[in-house]
PDB file of C-alpha atoms in Angstrom:
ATOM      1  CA  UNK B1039     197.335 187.211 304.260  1.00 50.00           C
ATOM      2  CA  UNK B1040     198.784 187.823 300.989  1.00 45.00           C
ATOM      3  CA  UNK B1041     202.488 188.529 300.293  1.00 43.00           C
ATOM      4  CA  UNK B1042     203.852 188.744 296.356  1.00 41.00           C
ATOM      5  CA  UNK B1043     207.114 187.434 296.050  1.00 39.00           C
ATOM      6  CA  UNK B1044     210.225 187.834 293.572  1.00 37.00           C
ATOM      7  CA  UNK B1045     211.380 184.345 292.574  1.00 37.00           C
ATOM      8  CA  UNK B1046     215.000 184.602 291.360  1.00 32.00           C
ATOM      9  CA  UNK B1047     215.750 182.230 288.587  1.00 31.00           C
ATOM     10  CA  UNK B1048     218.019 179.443 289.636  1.00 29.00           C
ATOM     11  CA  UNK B1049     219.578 179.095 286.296  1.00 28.00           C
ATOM     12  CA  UNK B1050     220.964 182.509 284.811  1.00 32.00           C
ATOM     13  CA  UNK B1051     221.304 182.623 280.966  1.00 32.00           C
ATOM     14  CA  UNK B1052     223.188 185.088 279.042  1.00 31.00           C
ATOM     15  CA  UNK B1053     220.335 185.293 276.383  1.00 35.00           C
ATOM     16  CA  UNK B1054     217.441 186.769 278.286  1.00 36.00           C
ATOM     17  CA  UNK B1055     215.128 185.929 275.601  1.00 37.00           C
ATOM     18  CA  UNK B1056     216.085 181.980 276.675  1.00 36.00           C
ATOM     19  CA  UNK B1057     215.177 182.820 280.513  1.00 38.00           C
ATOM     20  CA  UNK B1058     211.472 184.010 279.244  1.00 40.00           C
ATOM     21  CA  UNK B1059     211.203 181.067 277.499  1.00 42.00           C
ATOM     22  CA  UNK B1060     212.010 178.957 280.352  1.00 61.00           C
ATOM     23  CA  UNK B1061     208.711 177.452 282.449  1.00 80.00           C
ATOM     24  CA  UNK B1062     208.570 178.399 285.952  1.00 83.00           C
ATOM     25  CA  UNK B1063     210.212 175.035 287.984  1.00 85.00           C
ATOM     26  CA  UNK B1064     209.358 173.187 291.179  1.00 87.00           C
ATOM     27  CA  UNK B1065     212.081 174.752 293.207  1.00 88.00           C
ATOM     28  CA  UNK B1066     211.337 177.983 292.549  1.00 88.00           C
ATOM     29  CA  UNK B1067     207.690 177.433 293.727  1.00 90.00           C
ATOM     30  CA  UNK B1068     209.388 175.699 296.551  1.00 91.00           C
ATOM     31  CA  UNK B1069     211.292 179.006 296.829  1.00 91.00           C
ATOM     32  CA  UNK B1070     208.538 181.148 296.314  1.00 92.00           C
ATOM     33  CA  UNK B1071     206.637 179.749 299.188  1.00 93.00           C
ATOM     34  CA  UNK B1072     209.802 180.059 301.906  1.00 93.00           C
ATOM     35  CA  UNK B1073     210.010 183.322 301.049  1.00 94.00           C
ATOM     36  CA  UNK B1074     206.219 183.735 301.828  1.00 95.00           C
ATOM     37  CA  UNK B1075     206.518 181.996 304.797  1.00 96.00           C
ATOM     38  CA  UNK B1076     209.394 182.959 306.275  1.00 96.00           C
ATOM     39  CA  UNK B1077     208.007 186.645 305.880  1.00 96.00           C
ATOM     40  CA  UNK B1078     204.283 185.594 307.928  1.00 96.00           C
ATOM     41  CA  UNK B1079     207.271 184.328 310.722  1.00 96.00           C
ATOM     42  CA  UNK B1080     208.742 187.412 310.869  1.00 95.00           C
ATOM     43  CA  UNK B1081     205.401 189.509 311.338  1.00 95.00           C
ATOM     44  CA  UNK B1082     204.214 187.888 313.744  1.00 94.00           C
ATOM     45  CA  UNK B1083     207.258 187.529 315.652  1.00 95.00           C
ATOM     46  CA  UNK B1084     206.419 191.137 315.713  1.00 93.00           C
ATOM     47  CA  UNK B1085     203.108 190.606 317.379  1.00 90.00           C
ATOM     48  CA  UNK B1086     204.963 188.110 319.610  1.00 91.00           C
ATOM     49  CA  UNK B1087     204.473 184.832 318.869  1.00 94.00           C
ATOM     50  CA  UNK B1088     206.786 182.099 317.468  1.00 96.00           C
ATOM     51  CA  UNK B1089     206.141 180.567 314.198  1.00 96.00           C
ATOM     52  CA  UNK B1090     207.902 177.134 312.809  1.00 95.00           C
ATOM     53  CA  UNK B1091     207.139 176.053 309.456  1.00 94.00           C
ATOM     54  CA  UNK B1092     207.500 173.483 306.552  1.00 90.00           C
ATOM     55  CA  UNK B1093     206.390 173.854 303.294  1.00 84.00           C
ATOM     56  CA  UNK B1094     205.759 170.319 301.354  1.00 77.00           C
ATOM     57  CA  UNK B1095     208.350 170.638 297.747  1.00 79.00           C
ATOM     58  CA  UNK B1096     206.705 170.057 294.544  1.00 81.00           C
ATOM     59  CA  UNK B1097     207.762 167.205 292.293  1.00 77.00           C
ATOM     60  CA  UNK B1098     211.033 168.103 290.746  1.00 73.00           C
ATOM     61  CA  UNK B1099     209.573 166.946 287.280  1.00 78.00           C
ATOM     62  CA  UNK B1100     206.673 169.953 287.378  1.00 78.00           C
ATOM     63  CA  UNK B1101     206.480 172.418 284.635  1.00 78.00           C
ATOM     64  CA  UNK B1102     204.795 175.124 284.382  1.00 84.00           C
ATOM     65  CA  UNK B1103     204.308 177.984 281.531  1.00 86.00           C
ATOM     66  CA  UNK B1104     206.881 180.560 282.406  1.00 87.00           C
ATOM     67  CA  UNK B1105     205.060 183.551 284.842  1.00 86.00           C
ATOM     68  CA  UNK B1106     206.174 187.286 283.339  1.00 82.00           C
ATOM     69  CA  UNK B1107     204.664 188.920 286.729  1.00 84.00           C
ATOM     70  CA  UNK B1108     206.269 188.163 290.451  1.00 88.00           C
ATOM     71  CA  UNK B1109     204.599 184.592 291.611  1.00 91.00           C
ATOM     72  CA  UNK B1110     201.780 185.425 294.269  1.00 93.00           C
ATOM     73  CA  UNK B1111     201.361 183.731 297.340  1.00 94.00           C
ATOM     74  CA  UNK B1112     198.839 183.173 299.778  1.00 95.00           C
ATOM     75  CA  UNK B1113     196.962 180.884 302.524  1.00 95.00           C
ATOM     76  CA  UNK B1114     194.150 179.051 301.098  1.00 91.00           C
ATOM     77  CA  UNK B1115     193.153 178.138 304.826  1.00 86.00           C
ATOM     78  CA  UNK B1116     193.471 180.543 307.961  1.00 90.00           C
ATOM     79  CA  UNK B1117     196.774 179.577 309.468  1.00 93.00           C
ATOM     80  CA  UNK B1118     195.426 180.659 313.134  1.00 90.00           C
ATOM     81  CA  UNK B1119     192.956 177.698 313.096  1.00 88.00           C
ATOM     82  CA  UNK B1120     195.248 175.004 311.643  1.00 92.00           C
ATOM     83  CA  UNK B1121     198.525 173.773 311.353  1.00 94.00           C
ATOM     84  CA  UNK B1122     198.003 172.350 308.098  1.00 93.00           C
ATOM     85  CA  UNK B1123     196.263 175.642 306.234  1.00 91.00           C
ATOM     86  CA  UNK B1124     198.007 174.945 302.608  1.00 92.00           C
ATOM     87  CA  UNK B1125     199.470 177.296 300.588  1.00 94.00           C
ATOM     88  CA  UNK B1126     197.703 179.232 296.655  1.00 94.00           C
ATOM     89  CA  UNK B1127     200.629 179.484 294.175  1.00 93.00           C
ATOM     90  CA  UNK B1128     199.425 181.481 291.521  1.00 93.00           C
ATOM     91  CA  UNK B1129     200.488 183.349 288.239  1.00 91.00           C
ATOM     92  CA  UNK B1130     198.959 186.531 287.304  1.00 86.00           C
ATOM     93  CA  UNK B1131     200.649 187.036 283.827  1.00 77.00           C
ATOM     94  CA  UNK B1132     200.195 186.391 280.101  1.00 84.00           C
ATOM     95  CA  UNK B1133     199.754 182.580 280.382  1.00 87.00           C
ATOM     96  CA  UNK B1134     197.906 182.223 284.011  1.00 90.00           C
ATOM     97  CA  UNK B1135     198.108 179.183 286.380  1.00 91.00           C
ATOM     98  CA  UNK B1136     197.577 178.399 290.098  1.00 91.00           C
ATOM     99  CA  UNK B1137     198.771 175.134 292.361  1.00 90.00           C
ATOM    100  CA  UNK B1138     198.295 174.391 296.148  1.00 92.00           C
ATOM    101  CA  UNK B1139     201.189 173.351 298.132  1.00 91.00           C
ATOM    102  CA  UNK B1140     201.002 171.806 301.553  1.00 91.00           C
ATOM    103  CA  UNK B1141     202.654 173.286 304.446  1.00 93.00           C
ATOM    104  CA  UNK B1142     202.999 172.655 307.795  1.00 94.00           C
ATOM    105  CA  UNK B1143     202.236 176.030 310.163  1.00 96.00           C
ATOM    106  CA  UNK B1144     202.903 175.987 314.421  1.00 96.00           C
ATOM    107  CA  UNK B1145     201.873 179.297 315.676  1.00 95.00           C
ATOM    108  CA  UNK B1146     203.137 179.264 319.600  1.00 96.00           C
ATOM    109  CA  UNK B1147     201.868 182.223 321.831  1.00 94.00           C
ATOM    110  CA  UNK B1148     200.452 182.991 325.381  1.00 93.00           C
ATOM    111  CA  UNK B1149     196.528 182.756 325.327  1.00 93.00           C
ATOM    112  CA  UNK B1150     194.479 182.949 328.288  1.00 96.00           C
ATOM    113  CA  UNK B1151     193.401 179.914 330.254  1.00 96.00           C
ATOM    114  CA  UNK B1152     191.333 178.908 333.392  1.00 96.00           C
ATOM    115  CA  UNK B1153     193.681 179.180 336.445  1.00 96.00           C
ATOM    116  CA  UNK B1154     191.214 176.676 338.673  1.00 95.00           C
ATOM    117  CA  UNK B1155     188.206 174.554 337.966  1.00 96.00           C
ATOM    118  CA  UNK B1156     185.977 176.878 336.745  1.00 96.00           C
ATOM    119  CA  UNK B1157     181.901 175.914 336.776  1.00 94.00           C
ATOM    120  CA  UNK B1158     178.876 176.490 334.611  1.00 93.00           C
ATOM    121  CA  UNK B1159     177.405 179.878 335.002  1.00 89.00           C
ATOM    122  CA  UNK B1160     180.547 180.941 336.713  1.00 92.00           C
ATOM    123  CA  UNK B1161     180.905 184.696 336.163  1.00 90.00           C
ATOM    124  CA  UNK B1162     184.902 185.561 335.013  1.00 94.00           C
ATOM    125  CA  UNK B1163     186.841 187.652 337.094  1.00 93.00           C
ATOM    126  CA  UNK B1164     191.054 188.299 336.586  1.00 93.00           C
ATOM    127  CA  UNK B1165     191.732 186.019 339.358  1.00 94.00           C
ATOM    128  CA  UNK B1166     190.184 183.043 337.421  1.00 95.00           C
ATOM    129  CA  UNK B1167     192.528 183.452 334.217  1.00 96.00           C
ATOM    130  CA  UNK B1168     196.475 183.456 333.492  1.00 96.00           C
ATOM    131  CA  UNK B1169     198.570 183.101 330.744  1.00 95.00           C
ATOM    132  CA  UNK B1170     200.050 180.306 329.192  1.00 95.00           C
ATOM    133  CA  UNK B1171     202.369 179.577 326.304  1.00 94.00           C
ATOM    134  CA  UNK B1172     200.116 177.452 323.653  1.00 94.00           C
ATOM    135  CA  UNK B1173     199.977 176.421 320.260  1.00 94.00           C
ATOM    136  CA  UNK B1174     197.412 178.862 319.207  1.00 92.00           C
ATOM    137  CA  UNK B1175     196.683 177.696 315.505  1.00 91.00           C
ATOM    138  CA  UNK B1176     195.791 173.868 317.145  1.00 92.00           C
ATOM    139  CA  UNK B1177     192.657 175.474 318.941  1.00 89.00           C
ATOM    140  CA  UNK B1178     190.253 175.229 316.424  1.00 82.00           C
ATOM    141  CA  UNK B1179     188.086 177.207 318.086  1.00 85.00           C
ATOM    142  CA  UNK B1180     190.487 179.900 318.428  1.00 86.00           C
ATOM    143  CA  UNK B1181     192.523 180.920 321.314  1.00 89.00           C
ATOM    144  CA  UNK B1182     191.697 184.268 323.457  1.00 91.00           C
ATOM    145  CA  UNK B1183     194.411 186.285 324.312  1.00 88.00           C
ATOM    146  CA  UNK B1184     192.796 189.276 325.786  1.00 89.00           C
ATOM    147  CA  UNK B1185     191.499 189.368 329.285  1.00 91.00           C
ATOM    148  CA  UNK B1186     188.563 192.253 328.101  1.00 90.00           C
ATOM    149  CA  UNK B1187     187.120 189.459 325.845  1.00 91.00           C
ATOM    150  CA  UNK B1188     186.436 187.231 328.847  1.00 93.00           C
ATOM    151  CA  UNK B1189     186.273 189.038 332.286  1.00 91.00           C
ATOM    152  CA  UNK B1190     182.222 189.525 332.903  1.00 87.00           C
ATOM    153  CA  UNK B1191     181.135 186.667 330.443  1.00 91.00           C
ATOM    154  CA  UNK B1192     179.839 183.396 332.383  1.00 92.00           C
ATOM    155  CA  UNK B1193     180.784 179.838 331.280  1.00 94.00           C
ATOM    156  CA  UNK B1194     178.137 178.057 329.128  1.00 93.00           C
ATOM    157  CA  UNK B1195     179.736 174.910 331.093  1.00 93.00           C
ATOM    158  CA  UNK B1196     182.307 173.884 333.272  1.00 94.00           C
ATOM    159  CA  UNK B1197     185.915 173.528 333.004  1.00 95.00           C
ATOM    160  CA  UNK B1198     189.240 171.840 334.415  1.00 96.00           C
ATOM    161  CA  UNK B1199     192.010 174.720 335.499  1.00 96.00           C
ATOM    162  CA  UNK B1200     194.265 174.392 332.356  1.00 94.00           C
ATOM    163  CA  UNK B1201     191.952 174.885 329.482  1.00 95.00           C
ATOM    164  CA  UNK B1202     192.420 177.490 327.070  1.00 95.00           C
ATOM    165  CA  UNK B1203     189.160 179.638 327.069  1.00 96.00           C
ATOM    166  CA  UNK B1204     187.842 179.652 323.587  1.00 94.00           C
ATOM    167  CA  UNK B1205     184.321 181.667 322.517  1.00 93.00           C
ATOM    168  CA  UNK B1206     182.387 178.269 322.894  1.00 93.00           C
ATOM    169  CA  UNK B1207     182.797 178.187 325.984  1.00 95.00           C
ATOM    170  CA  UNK B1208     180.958 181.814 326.962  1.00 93.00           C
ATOM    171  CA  UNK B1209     177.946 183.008 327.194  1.00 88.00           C
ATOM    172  CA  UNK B1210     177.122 186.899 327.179  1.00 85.00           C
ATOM    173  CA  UNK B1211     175.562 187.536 330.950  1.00 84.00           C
ATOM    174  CA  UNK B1212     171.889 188.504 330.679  1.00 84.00           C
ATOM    175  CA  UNK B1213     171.470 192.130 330.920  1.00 87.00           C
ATOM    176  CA  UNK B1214     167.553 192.180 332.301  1.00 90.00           C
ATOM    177  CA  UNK B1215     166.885 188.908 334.296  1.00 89.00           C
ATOM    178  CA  UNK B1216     162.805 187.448 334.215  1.00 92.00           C
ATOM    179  CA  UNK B1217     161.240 189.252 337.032  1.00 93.00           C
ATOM    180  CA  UNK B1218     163.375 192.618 336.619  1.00 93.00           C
ATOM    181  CA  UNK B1219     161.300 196.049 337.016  1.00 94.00           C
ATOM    182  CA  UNK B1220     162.933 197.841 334.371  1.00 94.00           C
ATOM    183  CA  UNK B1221     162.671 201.706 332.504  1.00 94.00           C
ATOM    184  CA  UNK B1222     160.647 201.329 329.093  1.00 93.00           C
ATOM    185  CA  UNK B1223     162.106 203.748 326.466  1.00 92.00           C
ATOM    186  CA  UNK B1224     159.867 204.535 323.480  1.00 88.00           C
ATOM    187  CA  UNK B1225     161.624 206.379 321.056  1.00 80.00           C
ATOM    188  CA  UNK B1226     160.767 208.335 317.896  1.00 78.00           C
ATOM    189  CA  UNK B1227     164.108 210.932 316.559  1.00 74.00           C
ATOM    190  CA  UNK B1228     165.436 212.593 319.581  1.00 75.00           C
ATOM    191  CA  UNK B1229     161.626 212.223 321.173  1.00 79.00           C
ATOM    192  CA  UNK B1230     161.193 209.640 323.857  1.00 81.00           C
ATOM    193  CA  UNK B1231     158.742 208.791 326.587  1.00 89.00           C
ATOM    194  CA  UNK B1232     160.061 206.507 329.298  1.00 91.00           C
ATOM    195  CA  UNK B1233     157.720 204.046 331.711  1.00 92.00           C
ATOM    196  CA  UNK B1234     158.159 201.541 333.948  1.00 94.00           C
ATOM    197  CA  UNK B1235     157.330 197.560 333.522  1.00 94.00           C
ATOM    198  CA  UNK B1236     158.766 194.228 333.996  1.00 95.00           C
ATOM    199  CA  UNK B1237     160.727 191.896 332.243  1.00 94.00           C
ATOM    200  CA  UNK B1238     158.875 188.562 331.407  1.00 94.00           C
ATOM    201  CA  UNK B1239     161.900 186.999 330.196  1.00 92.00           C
ATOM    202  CA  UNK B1240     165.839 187.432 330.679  1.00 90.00           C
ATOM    203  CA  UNK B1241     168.051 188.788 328.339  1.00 88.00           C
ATOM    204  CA  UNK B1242     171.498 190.343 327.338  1.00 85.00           C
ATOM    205  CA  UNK B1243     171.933 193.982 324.785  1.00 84.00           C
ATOM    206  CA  UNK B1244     170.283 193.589 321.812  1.00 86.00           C
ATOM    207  CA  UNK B1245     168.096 190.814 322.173  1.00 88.00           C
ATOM    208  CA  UNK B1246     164.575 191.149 322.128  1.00 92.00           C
ATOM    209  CA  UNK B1247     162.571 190.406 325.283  1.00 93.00           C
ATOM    210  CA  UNK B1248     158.578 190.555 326.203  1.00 95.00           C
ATOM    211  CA  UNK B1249     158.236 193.420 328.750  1.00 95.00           C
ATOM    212  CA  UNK B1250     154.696 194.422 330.882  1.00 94.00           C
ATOM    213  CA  UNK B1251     153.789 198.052 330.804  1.00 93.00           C
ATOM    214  CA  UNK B1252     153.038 198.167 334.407  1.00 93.00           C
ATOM    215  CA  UNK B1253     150.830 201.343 333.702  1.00 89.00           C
ATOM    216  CA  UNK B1254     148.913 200.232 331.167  1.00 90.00           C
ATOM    217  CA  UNK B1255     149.147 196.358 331.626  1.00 91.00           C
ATOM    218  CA  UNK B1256     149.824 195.758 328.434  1.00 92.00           C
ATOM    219  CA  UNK B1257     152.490 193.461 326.661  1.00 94.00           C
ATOM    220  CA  UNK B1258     155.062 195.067 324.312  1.00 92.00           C
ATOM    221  CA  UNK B1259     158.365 193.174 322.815  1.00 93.00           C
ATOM    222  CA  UNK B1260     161.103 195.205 323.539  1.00 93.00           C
ATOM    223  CA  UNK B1261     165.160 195.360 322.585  1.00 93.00           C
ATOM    224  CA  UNK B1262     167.590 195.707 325.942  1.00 92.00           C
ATOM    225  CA  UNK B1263     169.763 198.604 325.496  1.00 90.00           C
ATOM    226  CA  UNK B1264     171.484 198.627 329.000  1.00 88.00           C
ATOM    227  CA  UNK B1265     171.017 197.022 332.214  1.00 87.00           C
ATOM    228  CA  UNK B1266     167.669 197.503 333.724  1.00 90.00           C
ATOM    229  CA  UNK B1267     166.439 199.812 330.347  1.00 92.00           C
ATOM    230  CA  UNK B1268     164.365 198.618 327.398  1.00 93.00           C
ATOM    231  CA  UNK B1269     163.528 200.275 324.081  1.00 93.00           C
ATOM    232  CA  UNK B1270     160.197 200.107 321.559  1.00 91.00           C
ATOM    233  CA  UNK B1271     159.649 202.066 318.557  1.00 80.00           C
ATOM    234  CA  UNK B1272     156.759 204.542 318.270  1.00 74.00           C
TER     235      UNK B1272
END
C-alpha cells in the first residue's frame, strides 16, 4: 500500500525562500507517517476490521535535505503478516533520500476457525467452522476469512476447536483417487477422442497422474481436468 502525503511545515516563515531552504525535520517524518497510517486505519475500517497503531519518532536531532515534492510513504513489510511491518520514508525531489521508521501495526478482524477438534483428512463442511474476532496480522501464515476458501478442502493434520484455519493447514481433495475408472480425453483444437482407463495414482485438477488405456493397455501420463476425466495431448 502506498499513500503520498502533504507534510505541513511546523515552522511558517514569512520569506518562503527561507522555508525551501529549511531540511525536512524529524517531526514532520513523524507526521508524515501518522498521516499514512491513520489513513490504512480508516480503509480498512471500511473493510471491517480495527486497526491500532504506533509509529516509532525519529531522533529530534535528524536532518535531512529539504524534499520539494509531497514525502511518500509506504510499508516496507506486509502489515497483514506482522505487527511490526516498518514503515519507507522517502523523497522523490531534487535532492532524493529515503529512511525506515518502525511502527507498531494490530489488525483485529473475524477470521474463520475450527468450531470442534477437527482430524487429519477431515473433509470441511460449514458446521465445522465459525467466526471469531482475531488479530489477523499475528497469523503469519495468514488468516482465512472466507468460508469458500475452506469448505471441501481436507486437513493436512489435525486440529484443537479454536484454531484459526490458515492455508498450511489444507490440502486440495484428490480429484481421481488410485483405482478410479475414469474418461480419457485426447484433445487436438476443438477435436477430441474420449476412452476409458484407470487411474494408477490419485490426484487433484491439474496435476499430472499415470492413467491405463483400458482398450489398448497401454500407459499414458495424463492432467485431471474434473472429477473422474483426464486429458492427453495428441
Amino acid at each position: 500500500m502506498r499513500i503520498t502525503i502533504f507534510v505541513t511545515a511546523l515552522l511558517m516563515s514569512a520569506n518562503a525562500e527561507t522555508v525551501m531552504a529549511s531540511n525536512t525535520t524529524a517531526e514532520q517524518i513523524y507526521s508524515a507517517a501518522g498521516q499514512f497510517l491513520e489513513a490504512f486505519a480508516e480503509k480498512q475500517a471500511g473493510e471491517g476490521f480495527s486497526v491500532t497503531h504506533d509509529s516509532g519518532k525519529p531522533d529530534a536531532r535528524l536532518s535531512l535535505a529539504t524534499c520539494d515534492t509531497p514525502l511518500d510513504v509506504s510499508f516496507s513489510g506486509d502489515p497483514w503478516k506482522t505487527t511490526q511491518p516498518s514503515l519507507l520514508v522517502s523523497c522523490e525531489g531534487d535532492r532524493p533520500w529515503r529512511m525506515f521508521l518502525p511502527v507498531s501495526v494490530t489488525i483485529t478482524g473475524n477470521a474463520l476457525v475450527a468450531s470442534r477438534t477437527l482430524g487429519r483428512g477431515e473433509r470441511l463442511t460449514e458446521s465445522a467452522l465459525r467466526t471469531d474476532s482475531v488479530v489477523v496480522n499475528s497469523i503469519r501464515r495468514g488468516a482465512i476469512t472466507s468460508e469458500d476458501q475452506l469448505i471441501g478442502m481436507e486437513m493436512r493434520r489435525g486440529v484443537n476447536a479454536g484454531t484459526v484455519f490458515t492455508p498450511d493447514l489444507l490440502l486440495t481433495p484428490a480429484a481421481i483417487e488410485r483405482g478410479d475408472h475414469v474418461i480419457i480425453s485426447a484433445r487436438s483444437g476443438n477435436f477430441s477422442v474420449n476412452s476409458r482407463g484407470k487411474a494408477l495414482a490419485s490426484g487433484g485438477i491439474g496435476e499430472q497422474v499415470l492413467v491405463e488405456n483400458l482398450s489398448s493397455s497401454r500407459t499414458v501420463r495424463a492432467r485431471v481436468t474434473a472429477p473422474g476425466r483426464v486429458e492427453i495431448p495428441m
